[in-house]
XYZ file of C-alpha atoms in Angstrom:
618
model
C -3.524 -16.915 -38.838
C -0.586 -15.013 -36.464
C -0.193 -15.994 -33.592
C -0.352 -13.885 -30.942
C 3.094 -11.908 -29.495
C 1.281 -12.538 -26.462
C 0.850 -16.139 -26.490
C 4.542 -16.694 -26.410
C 5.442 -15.639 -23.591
C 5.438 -17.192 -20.607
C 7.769 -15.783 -18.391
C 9.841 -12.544 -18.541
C 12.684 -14.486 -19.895
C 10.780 -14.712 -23.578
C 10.083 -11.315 -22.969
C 13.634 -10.555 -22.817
C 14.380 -12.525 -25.631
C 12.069 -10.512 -27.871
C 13.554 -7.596 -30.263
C 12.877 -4.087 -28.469
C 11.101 -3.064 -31.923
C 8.095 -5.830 -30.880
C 7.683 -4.552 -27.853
C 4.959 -2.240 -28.840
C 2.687 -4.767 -30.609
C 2.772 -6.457 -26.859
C 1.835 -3.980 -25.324
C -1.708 -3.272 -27.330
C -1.956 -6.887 -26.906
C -1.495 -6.734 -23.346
C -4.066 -3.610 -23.462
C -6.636 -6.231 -24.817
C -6.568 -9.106 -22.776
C -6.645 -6.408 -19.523
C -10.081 -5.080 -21.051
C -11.444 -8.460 -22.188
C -10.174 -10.218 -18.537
C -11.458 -7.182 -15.910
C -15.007 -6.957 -18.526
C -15.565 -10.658 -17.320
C -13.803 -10.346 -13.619
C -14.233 -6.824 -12.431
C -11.336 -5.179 -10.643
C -9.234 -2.321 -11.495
C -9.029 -1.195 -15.060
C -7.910 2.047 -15.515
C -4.282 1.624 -13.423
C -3.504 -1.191 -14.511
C -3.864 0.156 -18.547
C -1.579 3.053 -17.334
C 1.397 0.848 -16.467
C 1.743 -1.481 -19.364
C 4.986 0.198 -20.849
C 6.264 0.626 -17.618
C 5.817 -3.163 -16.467
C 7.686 -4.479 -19.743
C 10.362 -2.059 -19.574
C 11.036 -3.530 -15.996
C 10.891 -7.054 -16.867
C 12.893 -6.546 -20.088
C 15.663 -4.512 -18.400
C 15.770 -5.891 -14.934
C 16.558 -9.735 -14.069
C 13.437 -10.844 -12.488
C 12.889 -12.486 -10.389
C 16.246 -12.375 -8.795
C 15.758 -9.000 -9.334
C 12.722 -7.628 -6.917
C 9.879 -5.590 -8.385
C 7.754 -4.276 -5.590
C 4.730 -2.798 -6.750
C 2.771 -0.343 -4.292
C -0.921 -0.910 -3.627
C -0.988 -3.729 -6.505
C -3.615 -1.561 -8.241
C -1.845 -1.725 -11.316
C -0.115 -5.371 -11.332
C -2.012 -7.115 -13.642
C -0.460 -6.967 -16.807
C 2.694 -8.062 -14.221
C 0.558 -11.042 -13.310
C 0.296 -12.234 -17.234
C 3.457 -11.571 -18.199
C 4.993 -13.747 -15.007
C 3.326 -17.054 -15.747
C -0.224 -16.152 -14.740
C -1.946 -15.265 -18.517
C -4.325 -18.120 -18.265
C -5.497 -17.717 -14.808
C -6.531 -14.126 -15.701
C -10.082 -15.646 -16.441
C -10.493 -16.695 -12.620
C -9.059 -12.723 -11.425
C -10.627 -12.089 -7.793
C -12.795 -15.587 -8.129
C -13.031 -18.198 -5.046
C -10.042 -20.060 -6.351
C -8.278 -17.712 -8.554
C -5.671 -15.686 -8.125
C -5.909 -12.597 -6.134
C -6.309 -8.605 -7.557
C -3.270 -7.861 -5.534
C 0.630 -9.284 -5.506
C 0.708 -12.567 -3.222
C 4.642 -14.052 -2.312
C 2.626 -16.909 -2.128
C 1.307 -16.865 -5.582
C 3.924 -15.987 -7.494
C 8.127 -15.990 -7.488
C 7.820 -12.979 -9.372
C 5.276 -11.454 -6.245
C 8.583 -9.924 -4.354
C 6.295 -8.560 -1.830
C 2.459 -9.102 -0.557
C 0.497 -5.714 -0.593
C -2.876 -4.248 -0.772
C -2.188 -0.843 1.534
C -0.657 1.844 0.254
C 2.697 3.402 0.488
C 4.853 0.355 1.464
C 6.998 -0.393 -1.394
C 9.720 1.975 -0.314
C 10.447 0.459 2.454
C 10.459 -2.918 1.425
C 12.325 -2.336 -1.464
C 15.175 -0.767 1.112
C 14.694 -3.442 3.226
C 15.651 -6.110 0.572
C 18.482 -3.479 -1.221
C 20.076 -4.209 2.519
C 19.288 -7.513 2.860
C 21.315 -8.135 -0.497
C 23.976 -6.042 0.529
C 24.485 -8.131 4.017
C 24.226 -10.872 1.546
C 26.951 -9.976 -0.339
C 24.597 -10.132 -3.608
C 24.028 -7.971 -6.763
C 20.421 -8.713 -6.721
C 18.417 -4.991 -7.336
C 15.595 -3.800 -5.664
C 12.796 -1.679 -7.405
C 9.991 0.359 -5.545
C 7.113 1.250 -8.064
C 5.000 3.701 -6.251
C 1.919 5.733 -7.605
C 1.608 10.089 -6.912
C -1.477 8.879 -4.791
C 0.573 6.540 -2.586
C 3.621 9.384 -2.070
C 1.032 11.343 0.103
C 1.223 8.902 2.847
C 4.071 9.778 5.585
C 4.807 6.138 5.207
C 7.151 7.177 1.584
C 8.667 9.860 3.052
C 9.693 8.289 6.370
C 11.301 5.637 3.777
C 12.535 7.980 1.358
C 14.877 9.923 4.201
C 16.203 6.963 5.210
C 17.172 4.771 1.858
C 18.723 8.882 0.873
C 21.143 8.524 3.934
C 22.923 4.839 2.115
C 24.197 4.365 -1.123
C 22.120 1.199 -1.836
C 21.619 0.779 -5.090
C 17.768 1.119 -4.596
C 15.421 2.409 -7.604
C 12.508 4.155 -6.868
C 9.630 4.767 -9.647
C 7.443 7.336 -9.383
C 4.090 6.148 -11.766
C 3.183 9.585 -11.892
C -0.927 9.383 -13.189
C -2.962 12.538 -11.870
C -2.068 14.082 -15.167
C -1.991 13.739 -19.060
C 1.370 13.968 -20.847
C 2.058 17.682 -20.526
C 4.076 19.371 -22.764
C 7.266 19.650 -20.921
C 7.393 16.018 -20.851
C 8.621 15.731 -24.396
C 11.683 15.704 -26.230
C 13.473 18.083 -24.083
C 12.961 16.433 -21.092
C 13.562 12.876 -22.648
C 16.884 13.552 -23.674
C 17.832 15.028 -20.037
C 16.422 12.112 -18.411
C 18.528 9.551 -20.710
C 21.562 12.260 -20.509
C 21.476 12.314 -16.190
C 21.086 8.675 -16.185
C 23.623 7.808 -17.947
C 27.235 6.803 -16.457
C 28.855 9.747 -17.970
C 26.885 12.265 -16.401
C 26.927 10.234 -13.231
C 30.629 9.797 -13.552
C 31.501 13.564 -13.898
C 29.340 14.243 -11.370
C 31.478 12.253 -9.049
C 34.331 13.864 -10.290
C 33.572 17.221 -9.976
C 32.663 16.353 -6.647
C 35.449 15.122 -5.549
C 37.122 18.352 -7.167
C 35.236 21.123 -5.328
C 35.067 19.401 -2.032
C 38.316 21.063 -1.259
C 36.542 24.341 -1.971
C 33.721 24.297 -0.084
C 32.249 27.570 -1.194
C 32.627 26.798 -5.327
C 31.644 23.351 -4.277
C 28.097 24.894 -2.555
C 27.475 27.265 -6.026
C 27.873 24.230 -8.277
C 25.602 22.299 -6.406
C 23.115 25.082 -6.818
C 23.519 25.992 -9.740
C 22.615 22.185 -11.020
C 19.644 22.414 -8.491
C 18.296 25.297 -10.486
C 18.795 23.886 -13.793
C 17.438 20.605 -13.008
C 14.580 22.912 -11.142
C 13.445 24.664 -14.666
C 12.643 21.799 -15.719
C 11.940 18.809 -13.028
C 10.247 18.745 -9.940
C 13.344 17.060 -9.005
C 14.376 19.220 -5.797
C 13.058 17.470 -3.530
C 14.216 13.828 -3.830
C 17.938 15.583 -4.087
C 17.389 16.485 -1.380
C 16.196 13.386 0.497
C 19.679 12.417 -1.137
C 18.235 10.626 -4.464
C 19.312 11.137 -8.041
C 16.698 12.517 -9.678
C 15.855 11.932 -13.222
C 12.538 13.131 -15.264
C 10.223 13.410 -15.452
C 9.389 11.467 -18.717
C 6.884 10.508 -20.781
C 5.527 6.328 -19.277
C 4.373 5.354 -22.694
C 7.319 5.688 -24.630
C 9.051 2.413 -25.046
C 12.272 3.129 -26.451
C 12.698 6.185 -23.361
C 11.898 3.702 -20.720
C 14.168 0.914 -21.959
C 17.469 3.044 -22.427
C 16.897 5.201 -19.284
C 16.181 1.884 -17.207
C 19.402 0.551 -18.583
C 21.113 3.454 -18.010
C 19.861 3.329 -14.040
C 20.802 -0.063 -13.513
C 24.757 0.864 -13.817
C 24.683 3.755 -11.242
C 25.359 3.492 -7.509
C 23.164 4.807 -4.792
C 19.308 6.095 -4.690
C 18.046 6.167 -7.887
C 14.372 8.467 -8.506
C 12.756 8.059 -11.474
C 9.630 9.844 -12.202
C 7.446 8.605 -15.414
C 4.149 10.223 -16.384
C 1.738 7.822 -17.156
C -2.442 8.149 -18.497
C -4.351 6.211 -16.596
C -7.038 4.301 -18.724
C -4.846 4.136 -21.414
C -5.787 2.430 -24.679
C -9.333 2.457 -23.450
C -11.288 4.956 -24.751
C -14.217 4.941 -21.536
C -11.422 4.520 -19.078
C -9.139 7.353 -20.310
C -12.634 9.652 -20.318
C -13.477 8.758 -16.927
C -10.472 7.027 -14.936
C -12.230 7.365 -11.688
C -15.333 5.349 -12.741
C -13.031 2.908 -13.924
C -10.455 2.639 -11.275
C -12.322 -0.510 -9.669
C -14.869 -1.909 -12.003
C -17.278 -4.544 -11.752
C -18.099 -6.788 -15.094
C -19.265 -4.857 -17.673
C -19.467 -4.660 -21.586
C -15.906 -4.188 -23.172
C -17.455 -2.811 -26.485
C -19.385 -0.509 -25.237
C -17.682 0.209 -21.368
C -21.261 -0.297 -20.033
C -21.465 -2.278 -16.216
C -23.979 -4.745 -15.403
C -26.724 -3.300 -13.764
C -26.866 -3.664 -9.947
C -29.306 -4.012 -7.324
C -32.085 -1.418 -7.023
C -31.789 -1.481 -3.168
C -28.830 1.269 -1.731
C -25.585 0.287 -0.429
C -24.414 1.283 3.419
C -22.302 3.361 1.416
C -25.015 4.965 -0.204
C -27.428 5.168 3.331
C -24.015 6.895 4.753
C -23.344 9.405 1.583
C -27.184 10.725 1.970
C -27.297 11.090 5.828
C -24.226 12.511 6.166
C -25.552 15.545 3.937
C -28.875 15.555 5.673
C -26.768 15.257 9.423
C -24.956 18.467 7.915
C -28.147 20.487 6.661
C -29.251 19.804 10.447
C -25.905 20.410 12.151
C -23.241 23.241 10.599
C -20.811 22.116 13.348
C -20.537 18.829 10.808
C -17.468 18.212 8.605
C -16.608 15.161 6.373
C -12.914 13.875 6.120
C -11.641 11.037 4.044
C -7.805 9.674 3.581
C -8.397 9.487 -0.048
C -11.672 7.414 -0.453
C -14.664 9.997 -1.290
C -16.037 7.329 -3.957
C -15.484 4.682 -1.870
C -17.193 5.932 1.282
C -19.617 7.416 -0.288
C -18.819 11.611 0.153
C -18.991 12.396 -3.912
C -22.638 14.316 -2.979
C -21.284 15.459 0.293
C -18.218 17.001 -1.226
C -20.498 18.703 -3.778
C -22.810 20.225 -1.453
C -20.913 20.726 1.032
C -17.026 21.501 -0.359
C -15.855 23.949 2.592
C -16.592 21.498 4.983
C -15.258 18.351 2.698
C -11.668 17.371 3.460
C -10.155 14.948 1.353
C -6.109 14.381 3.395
C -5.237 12.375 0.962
C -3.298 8.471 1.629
C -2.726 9.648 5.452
C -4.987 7.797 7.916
C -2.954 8.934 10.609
C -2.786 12.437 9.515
C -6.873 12.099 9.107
C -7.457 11.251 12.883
C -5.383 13.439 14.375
C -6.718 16.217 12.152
C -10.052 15.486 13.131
C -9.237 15.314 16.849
C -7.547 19.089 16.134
C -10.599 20.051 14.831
C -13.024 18.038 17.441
C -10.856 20.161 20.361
C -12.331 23.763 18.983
C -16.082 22.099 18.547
C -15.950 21.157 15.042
C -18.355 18.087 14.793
C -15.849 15.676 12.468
C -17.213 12.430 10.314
C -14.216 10.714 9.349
C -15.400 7.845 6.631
C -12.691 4.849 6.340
C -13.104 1.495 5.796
C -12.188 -0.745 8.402
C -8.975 -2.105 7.042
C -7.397 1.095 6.291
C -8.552 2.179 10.382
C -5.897 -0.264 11.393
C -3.182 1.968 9.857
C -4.572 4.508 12.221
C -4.716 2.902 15.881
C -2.431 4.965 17.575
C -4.164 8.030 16.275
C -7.375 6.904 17.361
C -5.902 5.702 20.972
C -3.636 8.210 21.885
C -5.532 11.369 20.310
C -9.174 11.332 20.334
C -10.347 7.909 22.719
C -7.723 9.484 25.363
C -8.712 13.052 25.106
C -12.614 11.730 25.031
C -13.363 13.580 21.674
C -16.118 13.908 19.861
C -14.867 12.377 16.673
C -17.502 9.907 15.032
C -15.995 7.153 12.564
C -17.903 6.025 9.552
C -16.468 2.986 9.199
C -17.485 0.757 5.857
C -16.458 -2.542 4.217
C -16.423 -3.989 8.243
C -16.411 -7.487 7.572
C -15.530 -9.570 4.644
C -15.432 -7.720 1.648
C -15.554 -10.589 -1.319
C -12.877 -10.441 -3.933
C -10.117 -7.540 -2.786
C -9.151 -10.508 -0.365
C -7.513 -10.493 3.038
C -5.831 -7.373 2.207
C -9.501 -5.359 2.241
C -11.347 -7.835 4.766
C -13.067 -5.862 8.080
C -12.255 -8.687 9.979
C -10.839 -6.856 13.337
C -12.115 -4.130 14.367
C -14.634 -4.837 17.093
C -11.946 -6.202 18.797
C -9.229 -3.944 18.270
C -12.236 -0.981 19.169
C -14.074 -2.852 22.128
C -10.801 -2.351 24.376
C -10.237 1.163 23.903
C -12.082 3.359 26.664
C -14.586 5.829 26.066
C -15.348 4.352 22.533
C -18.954 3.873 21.461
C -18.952 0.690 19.236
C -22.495 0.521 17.112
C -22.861 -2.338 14.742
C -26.710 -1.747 12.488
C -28.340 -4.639 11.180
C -29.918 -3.080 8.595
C -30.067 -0.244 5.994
C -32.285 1.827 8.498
C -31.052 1.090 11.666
C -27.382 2.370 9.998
C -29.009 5.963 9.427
C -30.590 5.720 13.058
C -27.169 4.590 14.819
C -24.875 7.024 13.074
C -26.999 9.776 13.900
C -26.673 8.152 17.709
C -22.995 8.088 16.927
C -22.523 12.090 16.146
C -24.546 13.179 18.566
C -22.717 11.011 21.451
C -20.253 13.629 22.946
C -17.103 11.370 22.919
C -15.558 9.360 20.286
C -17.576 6.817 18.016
C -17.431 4.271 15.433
C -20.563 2.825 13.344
C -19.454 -0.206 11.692
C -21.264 -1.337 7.957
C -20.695 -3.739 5.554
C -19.966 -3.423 1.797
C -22.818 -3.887 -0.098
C -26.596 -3.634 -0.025
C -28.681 -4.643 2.978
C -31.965 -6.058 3.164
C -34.087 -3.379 1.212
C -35.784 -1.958 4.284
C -37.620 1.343 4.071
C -35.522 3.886 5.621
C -36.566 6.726 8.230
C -35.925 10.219 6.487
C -35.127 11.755 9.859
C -32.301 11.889 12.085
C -33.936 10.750 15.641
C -31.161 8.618 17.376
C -31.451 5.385 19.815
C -31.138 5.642 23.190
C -27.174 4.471 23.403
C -26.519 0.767 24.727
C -30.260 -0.473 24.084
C -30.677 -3.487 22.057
C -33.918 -5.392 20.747
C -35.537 -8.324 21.188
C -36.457 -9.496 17.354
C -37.978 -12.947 18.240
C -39.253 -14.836 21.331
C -38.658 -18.577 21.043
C -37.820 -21.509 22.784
C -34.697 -22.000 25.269
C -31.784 -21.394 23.269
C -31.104 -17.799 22.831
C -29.134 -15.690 19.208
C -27.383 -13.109 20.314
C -26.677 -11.335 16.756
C -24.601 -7.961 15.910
C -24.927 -6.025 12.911
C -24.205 -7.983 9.331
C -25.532 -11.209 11.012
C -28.682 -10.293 12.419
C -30.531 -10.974 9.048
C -28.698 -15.145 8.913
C -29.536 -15.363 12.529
C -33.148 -14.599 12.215
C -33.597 -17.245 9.445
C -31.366 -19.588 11.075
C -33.694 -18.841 14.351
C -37.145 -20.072 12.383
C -35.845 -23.302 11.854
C -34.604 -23.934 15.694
C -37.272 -21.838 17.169
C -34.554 -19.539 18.932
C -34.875 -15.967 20.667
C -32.916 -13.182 18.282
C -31.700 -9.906 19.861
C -29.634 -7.468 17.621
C -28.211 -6.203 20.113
C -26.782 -2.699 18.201
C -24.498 -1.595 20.197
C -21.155 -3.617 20.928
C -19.815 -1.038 23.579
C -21.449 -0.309 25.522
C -23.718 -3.780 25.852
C -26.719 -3.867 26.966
C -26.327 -5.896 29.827
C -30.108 -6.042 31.100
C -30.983 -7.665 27.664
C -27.919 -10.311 28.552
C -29.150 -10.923 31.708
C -32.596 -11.783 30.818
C -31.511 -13.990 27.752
C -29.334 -15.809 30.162
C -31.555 -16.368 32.810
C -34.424 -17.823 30.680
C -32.630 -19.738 28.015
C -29.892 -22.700 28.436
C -27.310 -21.926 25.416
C -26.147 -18.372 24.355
C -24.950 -18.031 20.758
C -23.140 -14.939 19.989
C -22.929 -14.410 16.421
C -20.836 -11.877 14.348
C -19.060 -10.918 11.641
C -15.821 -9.833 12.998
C -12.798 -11.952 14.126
C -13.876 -14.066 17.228
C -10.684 -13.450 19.719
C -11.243 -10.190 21.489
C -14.954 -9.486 19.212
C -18.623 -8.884 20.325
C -18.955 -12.093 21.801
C -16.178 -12.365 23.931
C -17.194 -9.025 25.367
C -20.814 -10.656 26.024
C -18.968 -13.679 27.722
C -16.813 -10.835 30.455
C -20.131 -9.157 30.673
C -22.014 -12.308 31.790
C -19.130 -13.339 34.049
C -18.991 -10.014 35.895
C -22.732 -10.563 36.584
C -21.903 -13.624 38.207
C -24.594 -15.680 35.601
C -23.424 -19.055 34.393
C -24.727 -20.467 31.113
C -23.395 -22.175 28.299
C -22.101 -19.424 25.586
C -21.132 -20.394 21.775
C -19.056 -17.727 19.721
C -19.735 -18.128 16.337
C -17.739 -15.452 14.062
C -14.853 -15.201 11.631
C -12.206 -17.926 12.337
C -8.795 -17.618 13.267
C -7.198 -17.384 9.668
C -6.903 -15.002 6.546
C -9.829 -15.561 4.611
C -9.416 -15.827 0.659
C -11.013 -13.647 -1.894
C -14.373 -15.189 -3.567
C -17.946 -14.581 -3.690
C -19.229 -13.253 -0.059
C -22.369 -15.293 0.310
C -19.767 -18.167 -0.164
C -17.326 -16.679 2.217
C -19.662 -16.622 4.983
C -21.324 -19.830 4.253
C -17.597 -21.420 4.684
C -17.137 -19.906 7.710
C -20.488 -21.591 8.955
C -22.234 -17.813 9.273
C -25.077 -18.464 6.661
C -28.471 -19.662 8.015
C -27.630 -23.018 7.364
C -24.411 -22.713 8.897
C -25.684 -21.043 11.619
C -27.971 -23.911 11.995
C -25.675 -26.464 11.592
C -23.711 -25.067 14.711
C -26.154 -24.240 16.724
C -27.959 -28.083 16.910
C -24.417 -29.853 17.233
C -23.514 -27.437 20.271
C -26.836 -28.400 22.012
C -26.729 -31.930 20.982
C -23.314 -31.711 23.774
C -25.396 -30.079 26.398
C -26.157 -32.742 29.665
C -30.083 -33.455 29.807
């Protein structure tokens, strides 16, 4: 029996060492193990099929890892992870243990650069192209950034300034919104390899060098290129950011990729090379339906079929249908997304509603201060982002709609931890980088229901908002078809007990309440994090002898630090534990494991609670 190409290679340097003719074979091979790793792991499929070529050409033409390899997003590193020393670990992908879904420095040598955001590869890439020129090295540096993550102002801002040196800095453009069209063929092969290569690149110079001493034949040349390259490339652009541009070209083909990569690696300067790729490819269900499988969970490689779920809706799902109900009620009410209507839930809004849908692409910034523009002329916006990609956004939501007190409501989903996208996805901040902003409204639901109650609260608050969810499915709770909202800084009292009192927000109400059987505690959810409701915190302290705040945000600046000032300014003294997420980056894994490892289970909580009272004085 063959052995597998595969299986003999360990590190790029076998790779290298292979004949360019076998390069194919390990690349379907590659193609399998991605399918049979992801059916078993989950993650993302159909990017990650897209870039095999691409990833081998690199590794085969470039030195790595003294040569850097920055990937954007880390959507499609995978088939980078086996071919760098990590094949075998593929079976632990996104597990409590494993490796991560995303490049990790601390993971790999090969991992030049930790990401899981969008649109920072540029940058980094420029920032090591320098650092090896202060360093007096010949190291390269090589951004590989998708057409999705070149919306962001974050690729321009870096694209204007690596066009101003002459590093030697390589940018890829993994061009994927489109099949192989069919001016990226022959035609446009052979002009790739041809402006690549040092000939054209030294004639170029030449002729340069030539005209510059007249300016005015020196102008018409450089035009007339720009129009020739035009009929054919989208190249104007990056020449004009100062880049060489050369494509685009077809991704898959091997032998294109290897001699136009070589061909790069001798020039000087900004290098831009744009590659068409098919995302899904080699996967029959993916290349159908590349969306679906963008991020999968496990699922049957023969047939592409995912295990079946939970019959109990997601937040996302609770947000999705009252957002289109809020909108049926309410034609002042738009939707806006930076580039996450499947993830947050809009595909039925966008449908239903598409004139008032607004999809701004990679650009949380842009998103916020769009919505403020629109909040100023008495457009109702929604804008749906998860919490970690809100963080991108702070000024935004500071300086343009919390200072201006505008009605802009945020929808914001996977607050909390968020299982196996890691660290990089975790909602572990932003009650405390929201709570100090004035005029915010900070609502935090506890359930499926009391979501669809407190984001109806949240739009019709005149004044900027936030509802904060988790990722996943809540408790199963039947859910209120209307829209009637709670009066705003009200909480509840969900059990009467003995003389220690839970003070639970949102994700943790549902721990704390089993927790609270088995020490006979008092439970408030407490719903709203700003504003508090401070008559519910008085009487809790003044009939109970320990406070526990519980959430699942970070504990500095969070929920329960804000209960602590509140209790203070009231003058009331009483013992007050903070129980929350701890003061670290918290590894991918399961979430019910997460939490229990951060003590926030009902055992946990439990745990915590009886070792805090057993320090109390008699």
């Amino acid at each position: 029996m063959t052995t597998p190409l595969l299986d003999t290679i360990d590190t790029p340097t076998d790779l290298r060492a292979l004949a360019p003719s076998l390069l194919p074979q390990l690349a379907a091979e590659l193609r399998e193990l991605l399918v049979a790793s992801v059916a078993q792991t989950g993650g993302h499929l159909a990017s990650n099929l897209g870039t095999v070529e691409l990833t081998l050409a690199l590794h085969y033409v470039f030195d790595t890892p003294r040569d850097r390899i920055v990937w954007d997003v880390g959507h499609q590193t995978y088939a980078h992870k086996i071919l760098t020393g990590r094949r075998a670990a593929m079976a632990g992908l996104r597990q409590g243990g494993g490796i991560a879904g995303f490049p990790r420095r601390a993971e790999s040598e090969f991992d030049a650069f930790g990401v899981g955001h969008s649109s920072t590869s540029i940058s980094a890439a420029l920032g090591m192209a320098e650092a090896f020129r202060q360093l007096g090295s010949d190291q390269r540096a090589v951004a590989v950034i998708g057409d999705g993550a070149m919306t962001a102002g974050m690729a321009f801002e870096a694209l204007n300034n690596a066009g101003a040196t002459d590093l030697p800095l390589l940018v890829v453009l993994n061009d994927n919104d489109m099949s192989i069209s069919p001016n990226v063929g022959a035609l446009n092969n052979y002009l790739a390899k041809l402006m690549s290569g040092r000939f054209y690149a030294a004639a170029r110079r030449a002729s340069d060098k030539v005209l510059s001493v007249a300016p005015p034949i020196r102008e018409l040349a450089k035009r007339a290129e720009e129009h020739m390259k035009g009929m054919v490339t989208p190249g104007t652009l990056f020449e004009e950011f100062g880049f060489n541009y050369i494509g685009p070209i077809d991704g898959h083909d091997l032998d294109v990729l290897l001699e136009t990569l070589s061909n790069i690696k001798q020039l000087e300067g900004p290098q831009f090379l744009h590659i068409v790729t098919r995302k899904g490819k080699g996967y029959a269900p993916a290349e159908a339906n590349p969306c679906l499988y963008h991020g999968v969970s496990c699922f049957d490689p023969a047939t592409g079929v995912a295990e079946k779920s939970g019959a109990r809706p997601t937040y996302t799902q609770v947000f999705g249908d009252w957002l289109c109900d809020m909108a049926a009620a309410d034609a002042r009410l738009v939707g806006i997304t930076p580039a996450m209507r499947e993830g947050s839930g809009l595909v039925r809004f966008s449908e239903e509603y598409p004139k008032r849908y607004f999809d701004v692409g990679i650009a949380e910034q842009h998103a916020l201060t769009f919505a403020a523009g629109m909040a100023c002329e008495g457009v109702k916006p929604v804008v749906a982002i998860y919490s970690t990609f809100l963080q991108r956004a702070y000024d935004q939501l500071i300086h343009d709609i919390a200072l201006q007190d505008l009605p802009v409501m945020l929808a914001i989903d996977r607050a909390g931890l968020v299982g196996a996208d890691g660290p990089t996805h975790a909602g572990s901040f932003d009650l405390s980088f929201l709570s100090c902003i004035p005029n915010m409204l900070i609502a935090a639901p506890s359930d499926e229901n009391e979501c669809r109650r407190l984001l109806s609260t949240a739009f019709l608050h005149d004044g900027p908002s936030a509802v904060r969810y988790p990722r996943g499915s809540g408790s199963g709770v039947a859910l209120d078809p209307g829209l009637e909202p709670f009066e705003i800084g009200k909480g509840k009292l969900r059990r009467n007990g003995g003389d220690i009192a839970l003070i639970a927000f949102g994700s943790l109400v549902a721990p704390t309440l089993e927790a609270a059987e088995a020490l006979d505690a008092s439970v408030a959810d407490m719903r709203f994090v700003k504003p508090l409701d401070v008559n519910l915190l008085r009487e809790l302290a003044r009939s109970h002898r320990l406070l526990v705040t519980l959430e699942e945000n970070a504990i500095t600046g969070g929920a329960g630090v804000a209960c602590a000032e509140a209790l203070a300014k009231l003058g009331l003294s009483v013992p007050v534990l903070h129980l929350g997420l701890p003061d670290t980056f918290i590894e991918h894994g399961d979430p019910l494991r997460m939490l229990a490892a951060c003590g926030l289970d009902a055992a946990g909580i439990e745990q915590s609670v009886r070792h805090r009272i057993s320090l109390l004085p008699e």
